[in-house]
Structures are given as C-alpha cells and as structure tokens.
PDB file of C-alpha atoms and ligand atoms in Angstrom:
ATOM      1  CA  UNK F   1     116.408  75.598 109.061  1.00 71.00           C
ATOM      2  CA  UNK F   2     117.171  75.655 105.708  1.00 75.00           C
ATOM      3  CA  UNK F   3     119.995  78.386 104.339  1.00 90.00           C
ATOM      4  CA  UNK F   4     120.451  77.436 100.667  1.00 94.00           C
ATOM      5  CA  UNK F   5     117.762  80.331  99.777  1.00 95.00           C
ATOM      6  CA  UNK F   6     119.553  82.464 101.989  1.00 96.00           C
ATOM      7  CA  UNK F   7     122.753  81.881 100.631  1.00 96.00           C
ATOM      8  CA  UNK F   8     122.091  82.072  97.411  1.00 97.00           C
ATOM      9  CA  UNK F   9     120.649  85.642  97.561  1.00 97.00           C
ATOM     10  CA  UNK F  10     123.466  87.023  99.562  1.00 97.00           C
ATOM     11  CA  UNK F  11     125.833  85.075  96.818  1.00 97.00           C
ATOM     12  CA  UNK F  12     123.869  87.132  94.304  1.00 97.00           C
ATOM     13  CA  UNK F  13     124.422  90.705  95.786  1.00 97.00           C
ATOM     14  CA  UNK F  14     127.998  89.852  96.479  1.00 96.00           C
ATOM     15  CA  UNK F  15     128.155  89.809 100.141  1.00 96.00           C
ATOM     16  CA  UNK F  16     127.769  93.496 100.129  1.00 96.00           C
ATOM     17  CA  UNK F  17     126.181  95.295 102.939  1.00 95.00           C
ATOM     18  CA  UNK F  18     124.950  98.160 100.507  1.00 96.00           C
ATOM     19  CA  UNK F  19     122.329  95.975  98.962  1.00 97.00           C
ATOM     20  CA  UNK F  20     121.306  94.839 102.194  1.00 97.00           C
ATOM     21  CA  UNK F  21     117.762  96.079 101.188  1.00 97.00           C
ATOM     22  CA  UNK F  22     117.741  94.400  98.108  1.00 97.00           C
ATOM     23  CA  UNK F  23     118.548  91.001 100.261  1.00 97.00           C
ATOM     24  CA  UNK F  24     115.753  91.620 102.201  1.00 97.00           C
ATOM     25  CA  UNK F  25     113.536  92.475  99.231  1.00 96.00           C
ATOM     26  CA  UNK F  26     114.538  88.967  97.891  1.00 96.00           C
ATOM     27  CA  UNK F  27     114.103  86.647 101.131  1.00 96.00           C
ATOM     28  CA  UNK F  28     110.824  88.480 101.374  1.00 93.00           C
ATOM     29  CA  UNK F  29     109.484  87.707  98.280  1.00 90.00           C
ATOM     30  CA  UNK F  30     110.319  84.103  98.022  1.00 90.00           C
ATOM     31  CA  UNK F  31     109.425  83.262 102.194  1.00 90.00           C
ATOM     32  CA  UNK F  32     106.786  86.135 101.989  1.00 87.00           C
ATOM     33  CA  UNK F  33     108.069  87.139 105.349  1.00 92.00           C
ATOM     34  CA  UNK F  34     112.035  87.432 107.296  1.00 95.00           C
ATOM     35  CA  UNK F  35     112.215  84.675 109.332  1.00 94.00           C
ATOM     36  CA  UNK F  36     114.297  86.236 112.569  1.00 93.00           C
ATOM     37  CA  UNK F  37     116.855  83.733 112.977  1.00 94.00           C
ATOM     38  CA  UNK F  38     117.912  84.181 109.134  1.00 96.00           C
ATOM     39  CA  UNK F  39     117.922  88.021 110.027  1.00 96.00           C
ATOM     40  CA  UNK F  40     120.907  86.996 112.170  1.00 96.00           C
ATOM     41  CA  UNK F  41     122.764  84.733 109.903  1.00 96.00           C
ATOM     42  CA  UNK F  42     122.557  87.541 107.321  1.00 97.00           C
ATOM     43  CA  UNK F  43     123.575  90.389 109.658  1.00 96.00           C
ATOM     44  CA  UNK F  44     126.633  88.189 110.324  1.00 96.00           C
ATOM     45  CA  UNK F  45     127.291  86.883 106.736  1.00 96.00           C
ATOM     46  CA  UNK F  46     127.432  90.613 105.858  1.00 96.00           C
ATOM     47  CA  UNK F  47     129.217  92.095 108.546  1.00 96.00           C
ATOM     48  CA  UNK F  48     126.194  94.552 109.777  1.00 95.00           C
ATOM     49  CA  UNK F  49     124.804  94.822 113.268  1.00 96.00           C
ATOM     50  CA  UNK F  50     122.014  92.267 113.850  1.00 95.00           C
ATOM     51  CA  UNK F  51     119.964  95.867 115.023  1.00 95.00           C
ATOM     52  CA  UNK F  52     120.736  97.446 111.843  1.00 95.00           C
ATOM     53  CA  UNK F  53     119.316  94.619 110.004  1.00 95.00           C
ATOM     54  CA  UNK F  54     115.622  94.922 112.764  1.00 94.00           C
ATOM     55  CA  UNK F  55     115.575  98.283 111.945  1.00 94.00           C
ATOM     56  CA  UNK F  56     115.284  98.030 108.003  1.00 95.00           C
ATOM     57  CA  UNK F  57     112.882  94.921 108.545  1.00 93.00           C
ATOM     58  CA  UNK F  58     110.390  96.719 111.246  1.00 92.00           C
ATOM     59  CA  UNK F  59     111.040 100.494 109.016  1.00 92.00           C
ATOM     60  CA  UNK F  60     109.483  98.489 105.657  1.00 90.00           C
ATOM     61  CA  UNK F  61     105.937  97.905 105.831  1.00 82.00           C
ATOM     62  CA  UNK F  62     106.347  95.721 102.716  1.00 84.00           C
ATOM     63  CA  UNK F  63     108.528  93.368 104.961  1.00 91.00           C
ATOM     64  CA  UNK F  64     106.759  91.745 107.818  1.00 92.00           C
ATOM     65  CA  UNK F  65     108.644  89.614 110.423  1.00 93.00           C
ATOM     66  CA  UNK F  66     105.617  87.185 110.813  1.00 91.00           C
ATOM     67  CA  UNK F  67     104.852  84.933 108.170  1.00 91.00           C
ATOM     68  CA  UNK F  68     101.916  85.931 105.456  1.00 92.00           C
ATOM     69  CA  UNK F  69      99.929  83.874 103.573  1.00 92.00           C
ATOM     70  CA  UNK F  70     100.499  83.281  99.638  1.00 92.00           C
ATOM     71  CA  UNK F  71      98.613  86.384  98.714  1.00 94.00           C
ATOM     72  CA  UNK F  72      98.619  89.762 100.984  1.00 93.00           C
ATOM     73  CA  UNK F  73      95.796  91.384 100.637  1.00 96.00           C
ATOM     74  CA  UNK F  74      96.067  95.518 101.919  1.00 96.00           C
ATOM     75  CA  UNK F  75      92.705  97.209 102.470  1.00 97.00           C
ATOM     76  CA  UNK F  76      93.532 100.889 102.197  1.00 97.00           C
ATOM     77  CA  UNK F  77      92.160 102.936 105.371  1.00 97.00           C
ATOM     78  CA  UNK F  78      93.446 106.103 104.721  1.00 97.00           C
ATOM     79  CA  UNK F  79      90.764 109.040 104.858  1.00 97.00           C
ATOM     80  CA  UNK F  80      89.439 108.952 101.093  1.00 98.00           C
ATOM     81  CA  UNK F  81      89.124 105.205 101.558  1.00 97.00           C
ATOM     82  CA  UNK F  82      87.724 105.345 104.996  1.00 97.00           C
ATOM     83  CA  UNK F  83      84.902 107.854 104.303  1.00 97.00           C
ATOM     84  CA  UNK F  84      84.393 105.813 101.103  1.00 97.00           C
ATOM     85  CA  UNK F  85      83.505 102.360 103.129  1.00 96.00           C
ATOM     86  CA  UNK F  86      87.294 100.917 103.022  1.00 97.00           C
ATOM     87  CA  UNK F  87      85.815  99.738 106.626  1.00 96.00           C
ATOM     88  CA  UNK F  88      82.803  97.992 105.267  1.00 96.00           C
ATOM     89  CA  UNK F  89      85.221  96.517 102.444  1.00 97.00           C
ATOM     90  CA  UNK F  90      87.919  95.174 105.451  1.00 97.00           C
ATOM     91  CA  UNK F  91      84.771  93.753 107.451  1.00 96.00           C
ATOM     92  CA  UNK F  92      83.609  91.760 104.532  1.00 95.00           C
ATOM     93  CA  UNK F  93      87.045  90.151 103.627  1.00 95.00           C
ATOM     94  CA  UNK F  94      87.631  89.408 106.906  1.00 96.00           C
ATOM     95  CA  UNK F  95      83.920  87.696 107.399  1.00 95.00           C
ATOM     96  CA  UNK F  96      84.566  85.527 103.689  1.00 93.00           C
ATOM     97  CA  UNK F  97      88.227  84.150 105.002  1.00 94.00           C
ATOM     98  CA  UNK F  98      87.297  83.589 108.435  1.00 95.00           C
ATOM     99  CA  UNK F  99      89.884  85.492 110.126  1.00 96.00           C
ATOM    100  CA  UNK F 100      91.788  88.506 111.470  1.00 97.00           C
ATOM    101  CA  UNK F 101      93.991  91.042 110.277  1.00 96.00           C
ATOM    102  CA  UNK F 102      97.475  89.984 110.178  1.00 93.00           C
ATOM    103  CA  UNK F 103      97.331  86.563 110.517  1.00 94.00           C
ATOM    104  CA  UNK F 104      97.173  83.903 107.854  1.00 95.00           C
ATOM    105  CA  UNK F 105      94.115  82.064 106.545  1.00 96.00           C
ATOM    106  CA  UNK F 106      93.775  78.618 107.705  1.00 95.00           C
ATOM    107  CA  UNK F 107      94.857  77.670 104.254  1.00 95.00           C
ATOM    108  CA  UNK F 108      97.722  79.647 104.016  1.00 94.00           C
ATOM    109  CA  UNK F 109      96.256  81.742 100.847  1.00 95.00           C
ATOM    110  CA  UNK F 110      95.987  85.189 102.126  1.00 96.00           C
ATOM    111  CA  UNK F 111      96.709  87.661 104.454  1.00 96.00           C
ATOM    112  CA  UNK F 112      94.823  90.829 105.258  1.00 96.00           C
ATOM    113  CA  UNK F 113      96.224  93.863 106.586  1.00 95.00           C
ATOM    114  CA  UNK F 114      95.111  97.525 106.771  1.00 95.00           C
ATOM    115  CA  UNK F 115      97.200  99.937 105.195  1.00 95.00           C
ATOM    116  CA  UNK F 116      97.189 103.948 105.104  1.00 93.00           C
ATOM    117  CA  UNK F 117      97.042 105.697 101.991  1.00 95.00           C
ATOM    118  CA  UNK F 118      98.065 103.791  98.672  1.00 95.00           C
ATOM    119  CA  UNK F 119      98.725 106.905  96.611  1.00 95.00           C
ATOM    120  CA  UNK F 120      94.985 106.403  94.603  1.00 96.00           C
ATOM    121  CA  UNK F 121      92.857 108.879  96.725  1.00 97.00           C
ATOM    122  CA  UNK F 122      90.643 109.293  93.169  1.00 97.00           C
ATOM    123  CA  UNK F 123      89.730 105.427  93.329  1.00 97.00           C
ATOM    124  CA  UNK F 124      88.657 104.882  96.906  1.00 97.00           C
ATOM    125  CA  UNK F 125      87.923 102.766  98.756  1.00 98.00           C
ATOM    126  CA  UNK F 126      91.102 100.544  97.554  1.00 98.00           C
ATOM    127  CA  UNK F 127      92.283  97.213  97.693  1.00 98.00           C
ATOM    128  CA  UNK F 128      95.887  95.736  96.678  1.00 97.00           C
ATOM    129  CA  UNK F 129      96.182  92.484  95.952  1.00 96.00           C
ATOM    130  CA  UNK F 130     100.032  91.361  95.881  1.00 92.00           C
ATOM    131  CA  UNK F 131     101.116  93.731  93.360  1.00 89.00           C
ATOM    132  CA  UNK F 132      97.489  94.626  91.465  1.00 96.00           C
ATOM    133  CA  UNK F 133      95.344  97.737  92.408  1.00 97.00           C
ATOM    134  CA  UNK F 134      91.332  97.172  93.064  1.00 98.00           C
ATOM    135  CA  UNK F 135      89.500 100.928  93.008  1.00 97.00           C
ATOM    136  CA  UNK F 136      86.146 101.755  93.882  1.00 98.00           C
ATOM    137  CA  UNK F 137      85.955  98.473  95.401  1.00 97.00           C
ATOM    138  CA  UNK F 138      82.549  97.338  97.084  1.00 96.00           C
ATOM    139  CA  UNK F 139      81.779  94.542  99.275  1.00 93.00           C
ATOM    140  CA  UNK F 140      80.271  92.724  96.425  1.00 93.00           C
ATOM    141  CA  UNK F 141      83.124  93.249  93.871  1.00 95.00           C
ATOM    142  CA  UNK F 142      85.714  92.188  96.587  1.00 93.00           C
ATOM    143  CA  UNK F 143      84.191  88.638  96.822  1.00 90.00           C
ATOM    144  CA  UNK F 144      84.499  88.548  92.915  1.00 93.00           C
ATOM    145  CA  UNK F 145      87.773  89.388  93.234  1.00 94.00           C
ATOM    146  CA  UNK F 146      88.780  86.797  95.852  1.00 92.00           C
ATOM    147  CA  UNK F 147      87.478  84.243  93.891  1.00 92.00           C
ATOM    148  CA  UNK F 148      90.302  84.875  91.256  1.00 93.00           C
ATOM    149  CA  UNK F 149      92.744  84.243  93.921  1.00 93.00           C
ATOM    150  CA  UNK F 150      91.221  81.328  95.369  1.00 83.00           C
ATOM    151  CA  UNK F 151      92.726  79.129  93.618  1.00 76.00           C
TER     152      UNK F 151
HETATM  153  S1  FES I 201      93.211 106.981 101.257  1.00 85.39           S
HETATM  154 FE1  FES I 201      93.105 105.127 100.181  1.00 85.39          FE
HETATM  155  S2  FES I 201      94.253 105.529  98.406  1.00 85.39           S
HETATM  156 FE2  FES I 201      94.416 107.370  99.523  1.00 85.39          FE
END
C-alpha cells in the first residue's frame, strides 16, 4: 500500500479532524474510491473513531468504498426520469459496456450506477457523466455520448 497520496492530503488540511470531509473528498477524487484500510490509517492519523470515518464514507453517495472505473456514469431513476425511459437509457449503457451496475468495465473506463433524483426533473430522463449533465437523453444519444469518453 502506498500512503504518500494519503499523506499528503491530510498534510494539506492540517491534520484536522474538521475537514475530515474534505480529506475524503480528496482521496476520492484522485483513487475514485476509499480504499478501507486507508480509512483506518486516516481515522488514526486524525484522531477520529475508525466508525466515524465508515459513517461519512457509507452517508456520501459521491464516495463509494469499492473501486470505480475512470469515469462514473449515474443514470438518474428518479420518477420524472423513470416514466421518461431512464430504464431503457440504463439497459442500453449497460448492454454497450458489457456489464453491471456498480462494477467496473473490463477496461477500467466507467462505472454505472443508478441514482435518484439529480435535481433536473425538467430534462428527464438524465445522465451524469463525472461532473457534466446529459438531459433528455435517449438510447441513441447515450451511445454518442459514450463515444466521447471512450477514449
Ligand atoms: S427524477 Fe431524474 S432528475 Fe429528477
């Protein structure tokens, strides 16, 4: 295991339990998930409960304790996108990258993962890509977009 990332975002908030979050929010981003046993070098580095730390990583559904692929895709399923095909839209996906929800492509590009309600009823059926919003997505446009990912 590897700590110098780890280190050097706990160096960077300080050592302070407060921005705990913001820790999180960082090893995240860079690993694209929280490896468990770092979880417990950081709970210890920072002088919170190892628990404490579980309970901000499993609250977050932007942090995921199993690792994702380089891009996370979220197919909204909420009830605007649902009615609107977000089903249809989830099928497809899953179909063009040959495989399941949660898990991560064979070539480690993506991983797909339903979501509830994105905040963009008006737009549905919705797609996020990392940080980008897709509205009024349909099977065909979703292979379009893919493509611009597939890289
Ligand atoms: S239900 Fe999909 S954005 Fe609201």
């Amino acid at each position: 295991m590897n700590l110098e990332l780890l280190d050097a975002i706990i160096r960077t908030h300080h050592y302070k339990a407060s921005d705990v979050i913001a820790m999180l929010q960082d090893l995240q981003k860079k690993k694209k998930y929280l490896p468990e046993s770092e979880l417990r070098i950081l709970a210890e580095r920072v002088g919170i409960p190892t628990s404490r730390i579980y309970s901000l990583a499993t609250f977050y559904k932007s942090f995921s304790l199993k690792p994702r692929g380089k891009h996370l895709v979220n197919v909204c399923l909420g009830t605007a996108c649902h009615v609107r095909g977000g089903g249809l839209i989830m099928d497809k996906l899953l179909r063009d990258l040959n495989t399941i929800p949660g898990n991560v492509t064979h070539d480690g590009k993506f991983t797909i993962e339903p979501v509830r309600c994105v905040g963009c009823c008006g737009l549905a059926p919705v797609v996020v890509i990392d940080e980008s919003f897709y509205g009024k997505m349909t099977q065909m446009k979703t292979t379009k977009i893919l493509k611009k990912y597939n890289k």
